[in-house]
Amino acid sequence: MMEMFKGRNIRPWRFLVQIGAVLFIIGQSYGLPPFGTYPIFRRIFLPNASCRYINDAPTSCYYYQVQDGFTTGFATNYVDVAIMLAVVVLLIILLGRFWCSWLCPFGLVQEGFEKLRELLGIPRYRLKWKQRILLRRVKYTIIFLTVLISIPIGISALGLTSCQSTFALPFCQVCPAKGFFLITQQIFGAEPWSNKLPLIAIASLVVFSVSAFFLPMAFCRICPMGGLMALFGRTSLPLLKKDPDKCTKCRICARVCPLDHDRVYEDMEKDDVGGEDCTLCGKCVEYCPEEGCLSINYGPFTLTSSKRPRTRNTFLGRFRKGGGDT
Amino acid sequence: MKEKRTSRYLKDKDGYFSEEQIDRTKKRSREMEEASRTRLTSQKVRAKTLTYFDEIMKYDGARSQELSDFQGKGGKIIGTMCVMVPLELINASGAKNVRLCSGYYEPVHPANELLGDAGLCPMVKSTLGSKMVNANPITNNINMVVGPATCDGKMKLAEILEDWVPVVMMNIPRVKIGETSSDIWVKEIEYLSRKLEEVTGKRISKRALVNEIKKWNRGHELWSKMLDIRRSKRPTISGQDAMLVVQASQMDDIERWNKKTSQLISELQDMQKKGMIAGEDGAARILLAGSPMMYPNFKIPAIVEESGGTIVHDELCSGFRLMSDPVMLDGITRKGIMRGLAERYFFPCTCPCFSPNDERIRRIKESIEAFGIEGVVFHTLRGCHLSNIEATKIELELRDIGIPMVKLESEYDEGDIEQVRTRVEAFIEMIKARRENEGI
């Protein structure tokens, strides 16, 4: 039904990659074959929400390791943290925000919520401009607060080490991914059933579910991992590009964007229109009706670019009204 | 529906114009349309399928009969005034759409009688006049008029038309500031859909809306194929014919228009394979810009193409812009569809009533590159201040990239035809001379 309104079809490919990433990152704890249990992966931490609380996960989000490193790293002069961060930055520069919309398991979960809303025919909630700016700041505030809380706990001279059991991993305590993966693991029997889930995790999971249902990619807007990636948004190799000459300013890109990234629509000078909100999901490229106006590039290479919507002469299409050559 | 009211403007409205005057208006309009049609059909290279579009646009042709039959069966006909009216919505409510903007010269006089010669745009006067004396059979029997408040003339026209036919006016934001204007316009579109439901007594269902959008998107797709033909080195369709075809979409049922246009396109492609070309070989490639030109007011394009130019592209709301953008939907919620519709008819529109309107200049520049344009003919109707002012801006920008532009101001009569011809001939000669100089 919807293919009539698309020029390029990126979504199916993205879905395949996402499924692959999920199988690789969290599959084995849900009883699937262990794709990613090679030791090398236990040393590399990913810049996306692949959760530490999944049993036997080969790797985890780097943010857990950062918090952990800050709380315990005083003794080792933070060398471990620095090395790990360097690796993460390298990964970010290599794959940019493909980590978000193509490889993040939690992103897939949110798109599931979005799909459910679409099937029920409920319109999405649109953030006001002020709210968007606020959420952008929240993202960086979270990073700042995490560091602010983690480091003093690790410094033994301050005598706060006794707080470690409560305040270590401050972000993980409120991260909805923790609640989500713990509960689903229990449901799928990967972990014994227990009712010891902290109240705060349940609360944040509820808040997350409701907001992800009405607001597409709700968590991505405040995700601190995304925040770090946003800092490298323009230096990483994958880029969203626009040919301003071909743009007709029809605002389709701004309307379909799940993250309300409006630079694609606004910017008419620079050709690099990605930025701190863009997760490179390619939805604007799919829907842009101008030939070659928007494109996703990897360094100098163009991976895909927008195309004029065409009626496809499918077998079924002949029986449909309004489409197809007659 | 509103009761028939007495006119505030013309006392004793029904008997105000004498039978003789009404007949004269009708007769002259018919003659004018016939003359325009003969000019079109006498072109040397012309696809056969185009006769269908002639028939649609014909004065008192089969289409007007079809519309009155449709109305006799209880169908509603909605007149639209600008390109910003979402026709998908009208069709989804089961009504048929008709573009009101008139290109007939004669109905200007009855309107002059009402307004005085107010220095007003002749198209507005002609549209009003046609309604006053029921001069145009296609647009006679409309049940409602949808008039976005775009330029001053159109805005007040809609207001005056209230006396003859119910009017829905829509508040179009004249400055495009992202979301704020979008929200206003979406609400106006929702208001229009309520009004349409009121008139037709039929609920606009989501399914019907999506179906109509698909049909119009198909139309957009065909139109862009047509642009490919016009973009090529040897276009097989003249600018006048292309304008006729795209204007027919406003009068015709879109499904049938799609069918005929895809036939036309395959015929044009065949002609291209045979090596045919519309107009002369080595004609100057002209871009037409400025105020709208509604059929049968094809004075200027006819002159351009008779004097050795070919209009390969235009930037008119009576031409290219009618079909230039598709509606892209990412979800099928009712709200989402409405927003998609509203934004398609608002944001890409480069009507000079928007300000700032840099998009227009950029799009003209882009099409100059893409279509290999050698000169721009900028046409303004008398009293079209918005186009007039923009013409200066566009001329300056075009001077920077070395594209000549001629600005023609015209009225709705044949009086200035020789004067325009002289200027256009000189302009095209200049382009050709320039081409030779650059060749050496």
XYZ file of N, CA and C in Angstrom, chain A residues 14 21 28 79 128 280 318 321:
24
model
N 17.283 -1.934 5.908
C 17.639 -1.525 7.263
C 17.105 -2.540 8.269
N 21.947 -7.442 13.484
C 22.655 -6.866 14.628
C 22.087 -7.394 15.934
N 22.042 -14.751 21.610
C 22.338 -16.002 22.314
C 21.629 -16.111 23.656
N 43.416 4.973 32.787
C 44.013 4.563 31.512
C 43.054 3.660 30.740
N 7.023 20.333 20.164
C 7.160 21.755 19.856
C 8.655 22.062 19.763
N 20.667 8.863 10.586
C 20.949 8.226 9.293
C 20.031 7.051 8.982
N -1.632 -4.433 -11.252
C -2.564 -4.324 -12.372
C -4.007 -4.358 -11.915
N -6.631 -0.153 -8.221
C -7.161 1.059 -8.863
C -6.135 2.175 -8.776
